[in-house]
Amino acid sequence: MLNLERLRTLDALARHGSVSGAAEGLHITTSAVSQQMSKLEREVGQRLLAKNGRGVRLTDAGRLLAEHAARILSQVALAQSDLEAQRGQVVGELRISAFPTAARGLFPAALSALVAEHPALRVRSCELEPELGIAGVVRGDLDLAVVLDWYNKPMPLPDGLVKASVLDDPADVAMPVGHRLADRDEVDLAEFAGDEWITWGQGEFCHEWLMFTLRSKGIEPIVGHRAAETHTQLGLVAAGLGVCIAPLLGRNPMPEGVVTVPLKQRVRRHVYVVWRADADRRPSIRAAVEALREAAADLS
């Protein structure tokens, strides 16, 4: 009989690609991963791992069993979801991530309300950029991830995920109070062709969106500064170092010396939550989605 926890370890190794990655994903030590794999190899009577430089790789037998393990674990998750649904109680542990402005703008109200209404539910949260949150849900490290895409650039989602809308978040341009356009009722992106932009990190989805959007209007962006956090970006704007896109969610309180002006294009980003389809019937998932939507409604 194959041991479920050892199959879970093998699955984590296959998904993370390393012993250290599997250990981090499973919240155990690297030696525990090695011990579980040694026991699993004895159970099946075949080598599942082979040395690969300083690391390891799955053998043919290891990859074959890992494919079965993924299906078995998905079926177990579905069974757990169905049992929770039949019981109808919001219990257990819920692991959820959100990108920074959503974590700041939604989590305090949503998670406190969720815990107050369902005291038997343990909620664990963390900040992660959308791509990392989605990857965590796919791997099974997270139950839910609050992510985003933009009105003109959707975020690609892997198969096997379910999503629900949380809110549409309007975005303005933030600029120093002395900027030439600061007293306008609305502005066009083309008017910032000569300005330095304060943007997100290289390769981040929001940064790629801004570059895509400006270039689609014939503007080659001048990137002066990069910062992951909205409040850091706004602090740089207040210092007169450039302009930035400032979504409404999570941007308050605004620093002194900064003005936000709406765009004629009415730029919005779509904020939504994703989870695995095999967990779709879990009452805790449904309760968390409802709590996030209620917190978002209170912002409007």
C-alpha positions as MATLAB code, in Angstrom:
seq = 'MLNLERLRTLDALARHGSVSGAAEGLHITTSAVSQQMSKLEREVGQRLLAKNGRGVRLTDAGRLLAEHAARILSQVALAQSDLEAQRGQVVGELRISAFPTAARGLFPAALSALVAEHPALRVRSCELEPELGIAGVVRGDLDLAVVLDWYNKPMPLPDGLVKASVLDDPADVAMPVGHRLADRDEVDLAEFAGDEWITWGQGEFCHEWLMFTLRSKGIEPIVGHRAAETHTQLGLVAAGLGVCIAPLLGRNPMPEGVVTVPLKQRVRRHVYVVWRADADRRPSIRAAVEALREAAADLS';
ca = [
       0.000    0.000    0.000;
       1.465    3.373   -1.026;
       1.721    5.920    1.767;
      -0.191    9.135    0.993;
       2.252   11.470    2.750;
       5.179    9.973    0.824;
       3.270   10.456   -2.415;
       2.702   14.060   -1.352;
       6.455   14.452   -0.888;
       7.129   12.991   -4.332;
       4.530   15.319   -5.848;
       6.184   18.318   -4.167;
       9.572   17.251   -5.523;
       8.155   16.998   -9.028;
       6.466   20.406   -8.781;
       9.301   22.338   -7.105;
      12.177   20.575   -8.846;
      14.430   20.382   -5.783;
      14.603   18.913   -2.280;
      14.834   22.386   -0.724;
      11.859   23.634   -2.740;
       9.785   20.606   -1.743;
      10.747   21.073    1.910;
       9.734   24.737    1.828;
       6.440   23.941    0.096;
       5.601   21.195    2.592;
       6.906   23.162    5.622;
       9.251   20.328    6.632;
      13.047   19.922    6.723;
      15.131   18.768    3.769;
      16.189   15.710    5.772;
      12.512   14.817    6.265;
      12.010   14.990    2.475;
      14.999   12.686    1.934;
      13.733   10.243    4.556;
      10.255   10.130    3.034;
      11.688    9.473   -0.408;
      13.976    6.702    0.874;
      10.991    4.983    2.473;
       8.945    5.379   -0.717;
      11.732    3.847   -2.801;
      11.783    0.845   -0.461;
       8.001    0.523   -0.734;
       7.995    0.450   -4.552;
      11.304   -1.406   -4.911;
      12.661    1.063   -7.487;
      14.890    4.127   -7.544;
      12.809    7.258   -7.829;
      15.618    9.822   -7.534;
      19.022   10.120   -9.179;
      21.830   12.588   -8.510;
      21.963   15.562  -10.849;
      25.017   17.702  -10.088;
      24.488   19.008   -6.566;
      20.776   18.272   -6.732;
      18.531   15.399   -7.706;
      16.213   14.531  -10.574;
      13.353   12.092  -10.915;
      14.094    8.813  -12.653;
      11.688    7.435  -15.261;
       9.994    5.463  -12.492;
       9.919    8.599  -10.339;
       8.219   10.657  -13.062;
       5.689    7.890  -13.705;
       4.783    7.598  -10.030;
       4.715   11.413   -9.667;
       2.065   11.623  -12.414;
      -0.054    9.091  -10.526;
       0.608   10.923   -7.253;
      -0.700   14.204   -8.694;
      -3.938   12.520   -9.771;
      -4.320   10.698   -6.446;
      -3.764   13.874   -4.411;
      -6.229   15.799   -6.591;
      -8.815   13.084   -5.969;
      -8.129   13.224   -2.222;
      -8.584   17.011   -2.284;
     -11.871   16.570   -4.136;
     -13.030   14.029   -1.553;
     -12.132   16.400    1.287;
     -13.971   19.214   -0.482;
     -17.081   17.061   -0.902;
     -17.001   15.990    2.754;
     -16.669   19.602    3.892;
     -19.556   20.552    1.603;
     -21.741   17.776    2.996;
     -20.938   18.813    6.559;
     -21.537   22.454    5.597;
     -19.145   23.813    8.208;
     -16.383   26.374    7.691;
     -13.513   24.671    9.511;
      -9.868   23.720    9.096;
      -7.059   25.851    7.707;
      -7.262   28.312    4.838;
      -4.054   29.588    3.187;
      -4.510   32.741    1.134;
      -2.240   35.245   -0.621;
      -2.768   38.649   -2.184;
      -0.649   41.168   -4.059;
       0.501   43.982   -1.729;
      -2.185   46.625   -2.335;
      -4.954   44.020   -2.046;
      -3.399   42.650    1.128;
      -3.369   46.176    2.570;
      -6.743   47.242    1.170;
      -8.810   44.055    1.614;
      -7.239   41.632    4.082;
      -7.688   43.555    7.368;
     -11.470   43.835    6.948;
     -12.083   40.579    5.048;
      -9.994   38.235    7.182;
     -11.052   39.682   10.523;
     -14.721   39.316    9.498;
     -14.068   35.770    8.265;
     -12.447   34.682   11.534;
     -15.119   36.403   13.642;
     -17.922   34.624   11.784;
     -16.148   31.256   11.622;
     -14.000   30.845   14.755;
     -13.164   27.212   13.900;
     -11.379   28.381   10.725;
      -7.623   29.075   10.903;
      -6.577   31.632    8.293;
      -2.957   31.985    7.151;
      -2.156   34.867    4.780;
       0.861   36.237    2.932;
       1.725   38.876    0.339;
       2.645   37.512   -3.093;
       2.679   39.021   -6.559;
      -0.105   37.611   -8.781;
       2.080   35.175  -10.750;
       3.524   33.690   -7.546;
       0.081   33.457   -5.956;
      -1.303   31.576   -8.960;
       1.689   29.225   -8.941;
       1.132   28.569   -5.233;
      -2.499   27.623   -5.819;
      -1.553   25.332   -8.711;
       1.080   23.604   -6.551;
      -1.339   23.239   -3.649;
       0.743   25.446   -1.329;
      -2.157   27.933   -1.192;
      -5.927   27.491   -1.140;
      -6.731   30.927   -2.586;
      -4.879   33.791   -4.240;
      -6.120   37.333   -4.803;
      -4.720   38.377   -8.186;
      -5.327   40.965  -10.892;
      -5.249   41.775  -14.539;
      -5.781   45.004  -16.477;
      -8.617   46.118  -18.734;
      -6.418   45.640  -21.828;
      -4.091   42.835  -20.683;
      -5.624   39.670  -19.132;
      -3.625   37.502  -16.754;
      -3.296   33.980  -18.245;
      -4.640   31.290  -15.903;
      -3.588   27.620  -15.980;
      -6.193   24.911  -16.465;
      -7.805   23.520  -13.338;
      -8.415   26.861  -11.615;
     -11.685   28.604  -10.789;
     -11.967   32.376  -10.392;
     -14.446   34.874   -8.980;
     -14.477   38.651   -9.395;
     -13.851   40.773   -6.297;
     -13.870   44.358   -7.653;
     -12.898   46.626  -10.527;
     -10.228   49.013   -9.298;
      -9.939   52.405  -11.064;
      -6.453   53.809  -11.591;
      -5.341   57.427  -11.973;
      -2.018   59.093  -12.715;
      -0.230   60.369   -9.610;
       1.997   63.425  -10.076;
       3.648   66.113   -7.942;
       1.410   69.066   -7.049;
       3.610   71.334   -9.164;
       3.278   69.203  -12.302;
       2.075   71.035  -15.423;
      -1.047   68.775  -15.580;
      -1.876   68.707  -11.869;
      -4.872   71.060  -12.154;
      -6.572   69.121  -14.968;
      -9.879   67.242  -14.539;
      -8.552   64.372  -16.670;
      -5.448   63.561  -18.677;
      -4.339   61.373  -21.565;
      -1.379   59.006  -21.291;
       0.102   60.552  -24.430;
       0.594   63.796  -22.490;
       3.253   62.074  -20.344;
       5.534   61.141  -23.254;
       8.354   63.254  -21.822;
       7.874   62.347  -18.144;
       9.877   59.857  -16.141;
       7.784   56.963  -14.882;
       8.010   55.331  -11.489;
       7.002   51.751  -12.109;
       7.067   48.242  -10.692;
       9.945   45.747  -10.841;
      11.294   44.432  -14.130;
       9.270   41.435  -15.271;
       6.347   42.050  -12.894;
       2.925   41.808  -14.522;
       1.960   45.422  -13.707;
       5.246   46.757  -15.091;
       4.794   44.781  -18.301;
       1.233   46.109  -18.546;
       2.407   49.734  -18.257;
       5.134   49.255  -20.891;
       2.627   47.528  -23.212;
       0.016   50.259  -22.740;
       2.378   53.202  -23.280;
       4.002   51.625  -26.329;
       0.580   50.873  -27.827;
       0.083   54.669  -27.820;
       3.396   55.308  -29.552;
       5.217   56.298  -26.349;
       8.610   54.825  -25.527;
       8.531   54.931  -21.707;
      11.229   56.695  -19.740;
      11.606   54.609  -16.575;
      13.321   56.548  -13.827;
      12.627   54.472  -10.727;
      11.207   51.068   -9.765;
       9.402   50.118   -6.568;
       7.159   47.172   -5.744;
       5.030   49.036   -3.190;
       2.475   51.673   -4.192;
       3.340   53.838   -1.175;
       7.026   53.789   -2.119;
       6.096   54.881   -5.647;
       3.922   57.675   -4.266;
       6.745   58.786   -1.964;
       9.011   59.124   -4.987;
       6.282   61.101   -6.783;
       5.983   63.425   -3.770;
       9.731   64.046   -4.030;
       9.250   65.236   -7.613;
      11.027   62.255   -9.198;
       8.355   61.281  -11.698;
       4.774   60.125  -12.200;
       3.120   56.755  -11.598;
      -0.092   54.830  -12.092;
      -2.025   54.882   -8.804;
      -4.890   52.368   -8.457;
      -7.449   53.324   -5.812;
      -7.157   50.093   -3.815;
      -4.610   50.393   -1.018;
      -3.215   53.818   -1.969;
      -4.629   55.812    0.955;
      -3.476   57.714    2.868;
      -1.956   59.772    0.071;
       1.324   61.525    0.925;
       1.426   65.310    0.913;
       2.572   66.848   -2.327;
       0.862   64.299   -4.599;
      -2.145   64.873   -6.875;
      -4.072   62.119   -8.671;
      -5.857   62.873  -11.941;
      -8.218   60.428  -13.748;
      -7.310   59.197  -17.211;
      -9.586   59.780  -20.180;
      -9.210   56.067  -20.979;
     -10.766   55.183  -17.585;
      -8.042   52.690  -16.770;
      -9.128   49.864  -14.470;
      -7.610   46.699  -13.149;
      -9.752   43.668  -12.380;
      -9.177   42.128   -8.954;
     -10.317   38.542   -8.511;
      -9.629   35.445   -6.472;
      -8.590   32.018   -7.805;
      -8.634   28.516   -6.348;
      -8.316   24.930   -7.540;
     -11.358   23.346   -9.183;
     -10.991   20.241   -7.016;
     -11.602   22.449   -3.947;
     -14.594   24.240   -5.434;
     -17.173   22.897   -2.979;
     -15.252   23.700    0.212;
     -17.402   25.954    2.431;
     -14.252   27.767    3.617;
     -13.477   28.783    0.023;
     -16.976   30.140   -0.475;
     -16.889   31.965    2.866;
     -13.553   33.607    2.025;
     -14.766   34.765   -1.391;
     -17.865   36.295    0.195;
     -15.761   38.053    2.852;
     -13.454   39.525    0.203;
     -16.424   40.769   -1.833;
     -18.010   42.370    1.217;
     -14.757   44.116    2.107;
     -14.478   45.365   -1.483;
     -18.086   46.636   -1.448;
     -17.358   48.682    1.689;
     -14.605   50.512   -0.203;
     -16.980   51.954   -2.804;
];
